[in-house]
Amino acid sequence: DSGVTQTPKHLITATGQRVTLRCSPRSGDLSVYWYQQSLDQGLQFLIQYYNGEERAKGNILERFSAQQFPDLHSELNLSSLELGDSALYFCASSGGLAGVGAYEQYFGPGTRLTVT
Amino acid sequence: QKEVEQDPGPLSVPEGAIVSLNCTYSNSAFQYFMWYRQYSRKGPELLMYTYSSGNKEDGRFTAQVDKSSKYISLFIRDSQPSDSATYLCAMSVSGGYQKVTFGIGTKLQVIP
């Protein structure tokens, strides 16, 4: 058990809908990362937050947004869902020091999103 | 061309074999090199990370980085059926506010 929790485990929804995925980092970790994993693309970095602020951005679609709250949990919002958004979404956390720890990330169990 | 290339396998080996997993990359600015293990339907788990070139050993696992060739390897000695998983290499330019780029992962099966 990595100490990172994600809810829900599974989510089935229809095209055009909006969903929110939730992540709680390990105790003491200030950085949260979001990833999308699909069979053909592998694990793709979406976005990183550190102590509530956005710090790095990957290939995140404009339909997707995230935030990190004062209690350090994070939410990933996916809107106007398309069939191609079906994937595993992972949250990871690292570090307590600013600017350190991207190389030592702890992943949650993931949320499996199915868009029908 | 992807920044990080990794053969997806699958790779099947007999129990006790030495396993060699590899990745190549194109971005010469990468400084941190990581290996993650992912069991089916689970999140990736960090095995080890290396900064810059050289070797690092942890039990049955050895990571090697050759920056001149842009090539990294993970060796597993005395492989066990419990090592059956997907192994992902990952790299980043810095340790901090920087995206981490993952390989697609190599699926390994260790046959008893």
PDB file of C-alpha atoms in Angstrom:
ATOM      1  CA  ASP A   1       0.000   0.000   0.000  1.00  0.00           C
ATOM      2  CA  SER A   2       1.582   3.263  -1.190  1.00  0.00           C
ATOM      3  CA  GLY A   3      -0.447   5.494   1.138  1.00  0.00           C
ATOM      4  CA  VAL A   4      -2.022   7.324  -1.807  1.00  0.00           C
ATOM      5  CA  THR A   5      -5.783   6.897  -2.072  1.00  0.00           C
ATOM      6  CA  GLN A   6      -7.999   7.451  -5.087  1.00  0.00           C
ATOM      7  CA  THR A   7     -11.756   7.407  -5.453  1.00  0.00           C
ATOM      8  CA  PRO A   8     -13.761   6.079  -7.109  1.00  0.00           C
ATOM      9  CA  LYS A   9     -12.123   2.834  -8.268  1.00  0.00           C
ATOM     10  CA  HIS A  10     -14.378   2.522 -11.275  1.00  0.00           C
ATOM     11  CA  LEU A  11     -16.507   5.020 -13.124  1.00  0.00           C
ATOM     12  CA  ILE A  12     -18.824   4.398 -16.049  1.00  0.00           C
ATOM     13  CA  THR A  13     -20.392   7.377 -17.742  1.00  0.00           C
ATOM     14  CA  ALA A  14     -21.735   8.553 -21.078  1.00  0.00           C
ATOM     15  CA  THR A  15     -20.175  10.768 -23.717  1.00  0.00           C
ATOM     16  CA  GLY A  16     -20.621  14.461 -23.060  1.00  0.00           C
ATOM     17  CA  GLN A  17     -20.755  14.044 -19.294  1.00  0.00           C
ATOM     18  CA  ARG A  18     -18.468  15.462 -16.610  1.00  0.00           C
ATOM     19  CA  VAL A  19     -16.745  13.510 -13.831  1.00  0.00           C
ATOM     20  CA  THR A  20     -14.484  14.294 -10.890  1.00  0.00           C
ATOM     21  CA  LEU A  21     -11.690  12.019  -9.718  1.00  0.00           C
ATOM     22  CA  ARG A  22     -10.300  12.449  -6.240  1.00  0.00           C
ATOM     23  CA  CYS A  23      -6.843  11.798  -4.801  1.00  0.00           C
ATOM     24  CA  SER A  24      -5.381  12.011  -1.306  1.00  0.00           C
ATOM     25  CA  PRO A  25      -1.561  12.053  -1.196  1.00  0.00           C
ATOM     26  CA  ARG A  26       0.658  10.238   1.295  1.00  0.00           C
ATOM     27  CA  SER A  27       0.888  11.904   4.658  1.00  0.00           C
ATOM     28  CA  GLY A  28       3.462  14.696   4.437  1.00  0.00           C
ATOM     29  CA  ASP A  29       3.690  14.792   0.647  1.00  0.00           C
ATOM     30  CA  LEU A  30       3.060  18.194  -0.872  1.00  0.00           C
ATOM     31  CA  SER A  31       3.278  17.329  -4.582  1.00  0.00           C
ATOM     32  CA  VAL A  32       0.509  15.617  -6.494  1.00  0.00           C
ATOM     33  CA  TYR A  33       0.742  14.382 -10.069  1.00  0.00           C
ATOM     34  CA  TRP A  34      -1.996  13.144 -12.399  1.00  0.00           C
ATOM     35  CA  TYR A  35      -1.439  10.593 -15.167  1.00  0.00           C
ATOM     36  CA  GLN A  36      -3.544   8.940 -17.833  1.00  0.00           C
ATOM     37  CA  GLN A  37      -2.718   5.362 -18.844  1.00  0.00           C
ATOM     38  CA  SER A  38      -4.076   3.742 -21.975  1.00  0.00           C
ATOM     39  CA  LEU A  39      -2.944   0.594 -23.772  1.00  0.00           C
ATOM     40  CA  ASP A  40      -1.588   2.355 -26.837  1.00  0.00           C
ATOM     41  CA  GLN A  41      -0.152   5.505 -25.220  1.00  0.00           C
ATOM     42  CA  GLY A  42       1.235   4.178 -21.965  1.00  0.00           C
ATOM     43  CA  LEU A  43       1.458   6.425 -18.930  1.00  0.00           C
ATOM     44  CA  GLN A  44       1.035  10.087 -19.893  1.00  0.00           C
ATOM     45  CA  PHE A  45       1.788  12.920 -17.498  1.00  0.00           C
ATOM     46  CA  LEU A  46      -1.085  15.387 -17.203  1.00  0.00           C
ATOM     47  CA  ILE A  47      -0.317  17.909 -14.485  1.00  0.00           C
ATOM     48  CA  GLN A  48       1.585  18.511 -11.222  1.00  0.00           C
ATOM     49  CA  TYR A  49       0.618  20.548  -8.169  1.00  0.00           C
ATOM     50  CA  TYR A  50       2.801  21.532  -5.258  1.00  0.00           C
ATOM     51  CA  ASN A  51       1.168  22.790  -2.072  1.00  0.00           C
ATOM     52  CA  GLY A  52      -1.857  24.085  -3.933  1.00  0.00           C
ATOM     53  CA  GLU A  53      -0.107  25.631  -6.909  1.00  0.00           C
ATOM     54  CA  GLU A  54       0.220  24.289 -10.432  1.00  0.00           C
ATOM     55  CA  ARG A  55       3.899  23.588 -11.135  1.00  0.00           C
ATOM     56  CA  ALA A  56       4.142  21.576 -14.333  1.00  0.00           C
ATOM     57  CA  LYS A  57       1.815  20.731 -17.169  1.00  0.00           C
ATOM     58  CA  GLY A  58       1.914  17.898 -19.665  1.00  0.00           C
ATOM     59  CA  ASN A  59      -0.400  17.047 -22.523  1.00  0.00           C
ATOM     60  CA  ILE A  60      -3.546  17.846 -20.598  1.00  0.00           C
ATOM     61  CA  LEU A  61      -6.596  18.588 -22.727  1.00  0.00           C
ATOM     62  CA  GLU A  62      -8.469  21.864 -22.259  1.00  0.00           C
ATOM     63  CA  ARG A  63     -11.536  19.800 -21.286  1.00  0.00           C
ATOM     64  CA  PHE A  64      -9.571  18.552 -18.271  1.00  0.00           C
ATOM     65  CA  SER A  65      -8.730  20.605 -15.207  1.00  0.00           C
ATOM     66  CA  ALA A  66      -7.314  19.927 -11.778  1.00  0.00           C
ATOM     67  CA  GLN A  67      -6.779  21.612  -8.462  1.00  0.00           C
ATOM     68  CA  GLN A  68      -5.147  20.917  -5.128  1.00  0.00           C
ATOM     69  CA  PHE A  69      -6.956  22.007  -1.991  1.00  0.00           C
ATOM     70  CA  PRO A  70      -5.556  23.404   1.298  1.00  0.00           C
ATOM     71  CA  ASP A  71      -5.779  19.941   2.898  1.00  0.00           C
ATOM     72  CA  LEU A  72      -3.586  18.765  -0.050  1.00  0.00           C
ATOM     73  CA  HIS A  73      -6.091  16.441  -1.626  1.00  0.00           C
ATOM     74  CA  SER A  74      -6.508  16.914  -5.356  1.00  0.00           C
ATOM     75  CA  GLU A  75      -9.300  16.573  -7.857  1.00  0.00           C
ATOM     76  CA  LEU A  76      -9.146  15.984 -11.602  1.00  0.00           C
ATOM     77  CA  ASN A  77     -12.184  17.180 -13.506  1.00  0.00           C
ATOM     78  CA  LEU A  78     -12.926  15.726 -16.921  1.00  0.00           C
ATOM     79  CA  SER A  79     -15.687  17.322 -18.962  1.00  0.00           C
ATOM     80  CA  SER A  80     -17.375  16.829 -22.348  1.00  0.00           C
ATOM     81  CA  LEU A  81     -16.181  13.259 -22.164  1.00  0.00           C
ATOM     82  CA  GLU A  82     -15.380  11.362 -25.325  1.00  0.00           C
ATOM     83  CA  LEU A  83     -14.958   7.638 -25.968  1.00  0.00           C
ATOM     84  CA  GLY A  84     -11.212   8.175 -26.248  1.00  0.00           C
ATOM     85  CA  ASP A  85     -11.031   9.420 -22.668  1.00  0.00           C
ATOM     86  CA  SER A  86     -11.629   5.884 -21.429  1.00  0.00           C
ATOM     87  CA  ALA A  87      -8.459   4.991 -19.551  1.00  0.00           C
ATOM     88  CA  LEU A  88      -6.891   4.432 -16.163  1.00  0.00           C
ATOM     89  CA  TYR A  89      -6.213   7.668 -14.305  1.00  0.00           C
ATOM     90  CA  PHE A  90      -3.491   7.592 -11.689  1.00  0.00           C
ATOM     91  CA  CYS A  91      -2.563  10.051  -9.031  1.00  0.00           C
ATOM     92  CA  ALA A  92       0.926  10.049  -7.516  1.00  0.00           C
ATOM     93  CA  SER A  93       2.498  12.039  -4.719  1.00  0.00           C
ATOM     94  CA  SER A  94       6.021  12.891  -3.688  1.00  0.00           C
ATOM     95  CA  GLY A  95       8.237  14.984  -1.515  1.00  0.00           C
ATOM     96  CA  GLY A  96       7.915  17.525   1.163  1.00  0.00           C
ATOM     97  CA  LEU A  97      10.616  19.801  -0.120  1.00  0.00           C
ATOM     98  CA  ALA A  98       9.973  22.357  -2.813  1.00  0.00           C
ATOM     99  CA  GLY A  99      11.317  21.344  -6.191  1.00  0.00           C
ATOM    100  CA  VAL A 100      12.456  17.900  -5.104  1.00  0.00           C
ATOM    101  CA  GLY A 101      11.117  14.420  -5.502  1.00  0.00           C
ATOM    102  CA  ALA A 102       9.663  14.042  -8.974  1.00  0.00           C
ATOM    103  CA  TYR A 103      11.957  11.043  -9.286  1.00  0.00           C
ATOM    104  CA  GLU A 104      10.394   9.315  -6.279  1.00  0.00           C
ATOM    105  CA  GLN A 105       6.675   9.219  -6.844  1.00  0.00           C
ATOM    106  CA  TYR A 106       4.181   6.996  -5.050  1.00  0.00           C
ATOM    107  CA  PHE A 107       1.178   5.981  -7.088  1.00  0.00           C
ATOM    108  CA  GLY A 108      -2.369   5.369  -6.021  1.00  0.00           C
ATOM    109  CA  PRO A 109      -4.421   2.376  -7.203  1.00  0.00           C
ATOM    110  CA  GLY A 110      -6.021   4.361 -10.031  1.00  0.00           C
ATOM    111  CA  THR A 111      -9.519   5.116 -11.254  1.00  0.00           C
ATOM    112  CA  ARG A 112     -10.752   3.167 -14.255  1.00  0.00           C
ATOM    113  CA  LEU A 113     -12.927   5.423 -16.379  1.00  0.00           C
ATOM    114  CA  THR A 114     -15.175   3.942 -19.038  1.00  0.00           C
ATOM    115  CA  VAL A 115     -17.009   6.321 -21.371  1.00  0.00           C
ATOM    116  CA  THR A 116     -19.863   4.723 -23.300  1.00  0.00           C
TER     117      THR A 116
ATOM    118  CA  GLN B   1       9.720   9.426 -32.620  1.00  0.00           C
ATOM    119  CA  LYS B   2       8.917   9.098 -28.928  1.00  0.00           C
ATOM    120  CA  GLU B   3      11.259  10.622 -26.358  1.00  0.00           C
ATOM    121  CA  VAL B   4      11.494   7.268 -24.575  1.00  0.00           C
ATOM    122  CA  GLU B   5      11.362   3.956 -26.417  1.00  0.00           C
ATOM    123  CA  GLN B   6      10.720   0.660 -24.685  1.00  0.00           C
ATOM    124  CA  ASP B   7       9.919  -2.732 -26.169  1.00  0.00           C
ATOM    125  CA  PRO B   8       6.478  -3.726 -24.872  1.00  0.00           C
ATOM    126  CA  GLY B   9       7.302  -7.455 -25.040  1.00  0.00           C
ATOM    127  CA  PRO B  10       5.954  -9.736 -23.750  1.00  0.00           C
ATOM    128  CA  LEU B  11       9.159 -11.277 -22.450  1.00  0.00           C
ATOM    129  CA  SER B  12       8.952 -14.819 -21.072  1.00  0.00           C
ATOM    130  CA  VAL B  13      11.814 -16.323 -19.093  1.00  0.00           C
ATOM    131  CA  PRO B  14      12.244 -19.412 -16.895  1.00  0.00           C
ATOM    132  CA  GLU B  15      12.486 -19.012 -13.147  1.00  0.00           C
ATOM    133  CA  GLY B  16      16.046 -18.278 -12.051  1.00  0.00           C
ATOM    134  CA  ALA B  17      17.042 -16.547 -15.290  1.00  0.00           C
ATOM    135  CA  ILE B  18      18.735 -13.167 -15.478  1.00  0.00           C
ATOM    136  CA  VAL B  19      16.364 -10.656 -17.033  1.00  0.00           C
ATOM    137  CA  SER B  20      17.502  -7.611 -18.966  1.00  0.00           C
ATOM    138  CA  LEU B  21      15.053  -4.786 -19.593  1.00  0.00           C
ATOM    139  CA  ASN B  22      16.048  -1.738 -21.617  1.00  0.00           C
ATOM    140  CA  CYS B  23      15.007   1.712 -22.720  1.00  0.00           C
ATOM    141  CA  THR B  24      16.482   4.200 -25.129  1.00  0.00           C
ATOM    142  CA  TYR B  25      15.823   7.914 -25.122  1.00  0.00           C
ATOM    143  CA  SER B  26      16.413  10.907 -27.311  1.00  0.00           C
ATOM    144  CA  ASN B  27      16.487  13.850 -24.876  1.00  0.00           C
ATOM    145  CA  SER B  28      20.081  14.338 -23.752  1.00  0.00           C
ATOM    146  CA  ALA B  29      18.877  16.643 -20.960  1.00  0.00           C
ATOM    147  CA  PHE B  30      17.418  13.748 -18.945  1.00  0.00           C
ATOM    148  CA  GLN B  31      19.252  13.444 -15.622  1.00  0.00           C
ATOM    149  CA  TYR B  32      17.004  11.240 -13.461  1.00  0.00           C
ATOM    150  CA  PHE B  33      16.248   7.688 -14.510  1.00  0.00           C
ATOM    151  CA  MET B  34      13.674   5.544 -12.761  1.00  0.00           C
ATOM    152  CA  TRP B  35      12.274   2.036 -12.971  1.00  0.00           C
ATOM    153  CA  TYR B  36       8.744   1.246 -11.883  1.00  0.00           C
ATOM    154  CA  ARG B  37       7.029  -2.117 -11.574  1.00  0.00           C
ATOM    155  CA  GLN B  38       3.311  -2.413 -12.249  1.00  0.00           C
ATOM    156  CA  TYR B  39       1.279  -5.477 -11.418  1.00  0.00           C
ATOM    157  CA  SER B  40      -1.952  -6.040 -13.276  1.00  0.00           C
ATOM    158  CA  ARG B  41      -4.706  -3.649 -12.185  1.00  0.00           C
ATOM    159  CA  LYS B  42      -2.395  -1.864  -9.725  1.00  0.00           C
ATOM    160  CA  GLY B  43      -0.564   1.450  -9.682  1.00  0.00           C
ATOM    161  CA  PRO B  44       3.128   1.622 -10.617  1.00  0.00           C
ATOM    162  CA  GLU B  45       5.566   1.042  -7.759  1.00  0.00           C
ATOM    163  CA  LEU B  46       9.004   2.668  -7.712  1.00  0.00           C
ATOM    164  CA  LEU B  47      11.832   0.117  -7.785  1.00  0.00           C
ATOM    165  CA  MET B  48      14.807   2.443  -7.946  1.00  0.00           C
ATOM    166  CA  TYR B  49      16.116   5.670  -9.374  1.00  0.00           C
ATOM    167  CA  THR B  50      19.528   6.771 -10.593  1.00  0.00           C
ATOM    168  CA  TYR B  51      20.921  10.235 -11.025  1.00  0.00           C
ATOM    169  CA  SER B  52      23.065  10.746 -14.129  1.00  0.00           C
ATOM    170  CA  SER B  53      25.269   7.857 -15.298  1.00  0.00           C
ATOM    171  CA  GLY B  54      26.406   4.742 -13.522  1.00  0.00           C
ATOM    172  CA  ASN B  55      25.084   1.675 -11.793  1.00  0.00           C
ATOM    173  CA  LYS B  56      22.876   1.165  -8.783  1.00  0.00           C
ATOM    174  CA  GLU B  57      22.139  -2.116  -7.065  1.00  0.00           C
ATOM    175  CA  ASP B  58      19.304  -3.056  -4.743  1.00  0.00           C
ATOM    176  CA  GLY B  59      19.061  -6.723  -3.878  1.00  0.00           C
ATOM    177  CA  ARG B  60      18.386  -8.701  -7.041  1.00  0.00           C
ATOM    178  CA  PHE B  61      17.889  -5.529  -9.086  1.00  0.00           C
ATOM    179  CA  THR B  62      20.620  -3.520 -10.838  1.00  0.00           C
ATOM    180  CA  ALA B  63      19.993  -0.333 -12.814  1.00  0.00           C
ATOM    181  CA  GLN B  64      22.502   0.933 -15.351  1.00  0.00           C
ATOM    182  CA  VAL B  65      22.590   4.241 -17.172  1.00  0.00           C
ATOM    183  CA  ASP B  66      24.771   4.953 -20.193  1.00  0.00           C
ATOM    184  CA  LYS B  67      24.200   8.586 -21.081  1.00  0.00           C
ATOM    185  CA  SER B  68      26.664   8.503 -23.969  1.00  0.00           C
ATOM    186  CA  SER B  69      24.480   5.920 -25.694  1.00  0.00           C
ATOM    187  CA  LYS B  70      21.189   7.246 -24.261  1.00  0.00           C
ATOM    188  CA  TYR B  71      20.440   3.752 -23.001  1.00  0.00           C
ATOM    189  CA  ILE B  72      19.278   2.479 -19.633  1.00  0.00           C
ATOM    190  CA  SER B  73      18.899  -1.043 -18.361  1.00  0.00           C
ATOM    191  CA  LEU B  74      17.372  -2.937 -15.477  1.00  0.00           C
ATOM    192  CA  PHE B  75      18.750  -6.370 -14.628  1.00  0.00           C
ATOM    193  CA  ILE B  76      16.884  -8.826 -12.454  1.00  0.00           C
ATOM    194  CA  ARG B  77      18.942 -11.709 -11.081  1.00  0.00           C
ATOM    195  CA  ASP B  78      17.470 -15.047 -10.018  1.00  0.00           C
ATOM    196  CA  SER B  79      14.067 -14.063 -11.405  1.00  0.00           C
ATOM    197  CA  GLN B  80      11.000 -15.305  -9.543  1.00  0.00           C
ATOM    198  CA  PRO B  81       7.391 -15.842 -10.649  1.00  0.00           C
ATOM    199  CA  SER B  82       6.504 -12.928  -8.350  1.00  0.00           C
ATOM    200  CA  ASP B  83       8.580 -10.682 -10.647  1.00  0.00           C
ATOM    201  CA  SER B  84       5.965 -11.186 -13.373  1.00  0.00           C
ATOM    202  CA  ALA B  85       4.709  -7.665 -14.029  1.00  0.00           C
ATOM    203  CA  THR B  86       5.082  -4.751 -16.409  1.00  0.00           C
ATOM    204  CA  TYR B  87       8.287  -2.753 -15.950  1.00  0.00           C
ATOM    205  CA  LEU B  88       8.241   0.919 -16.897  1.00  0.00           C
ATOM    206  CA  CYS B  89      11.277   3.096 -17.329  1.00  0.00           C
ATOM    207  CA  ALA B  90      10.864   6.799 -16.601  1.00  0.00           C
ATOM    208  CA  MET B  91      13.034   9.875 -16.978  1.00  0.00           C
ATOM    209  CA  SER B  92      13.075  13.525 -16.090  1.00  0.00           C
ATOM    210  CA  VAL B  93      15.300  16.501 -16.678  1.00  0.00           C
ATOM    211  CA  SER B  94      15.261  17.595 -13.064  1.00  0.00           C
ATOM    212  CA  GLY B  95      13.988  16.276  -9.773  1.00  0.00           C
ATOM    213  CA  GLY B  96      11.531  19.022  -9.125  1.00  0.00           C
ATOM    214  CA  TYR B  97       8.916  20.877 -11.100  1.00  0.00           C
ATOM    215  CA  GLN B  98       9.280  18.832 -14.195  1.00  0.00           C
ATOM    216  CA  LYS B  99       7.234  16.280 -16.034  1.00  0.00           C
ATOM    217  CA  VAL B 100       8.347  12.680 -15.909  1.00  0.00           C
ATOM    218  CA  THR B 101       8.317  10.826 -19.217  1.00  0.00           C
ATOM    219  CA  PHE B 102       7.502   7.125 -19.078  1.00  0.00           C
ATOM    220  CA  GLY B 103       8.227   4.314 -21.482  1.00  0.00           C
ATOM    221  CA  ILE B 104       5.279   2.205 -22.545  1.00  0.00           C
ATOM    222  CA  GLY B 105       6.424  -0.662 -20.311  1.00  0.00           C
ATOM    223  CA  THR B 106       7.741  -4.186 -20.918  1.00  0.00           C
ATOM    224  CA  LYS B 107       5.526  -7.051 -19.820  1.00  0.00           C
ATOM    225  CA  LEU B 108       7.583  -9.764 -18.131  1.00  0.00           C
ATOM    226  CA  GLN B 109       6.455 -13.285 -17.364  1.00  0.00           C
ATOM    227  CA  VAL B 110       8.644 -15.560 -15.250  1.00  0.00           C
ATOM    228  CA  ILE B 111       7.646 -19.161 -15.759  1.00  0.00           C
ATOM    229  CA  PRO B 112       8.052 -21.583 -12.807  1.00  0.00           C
TER     230      PRO B 112
END
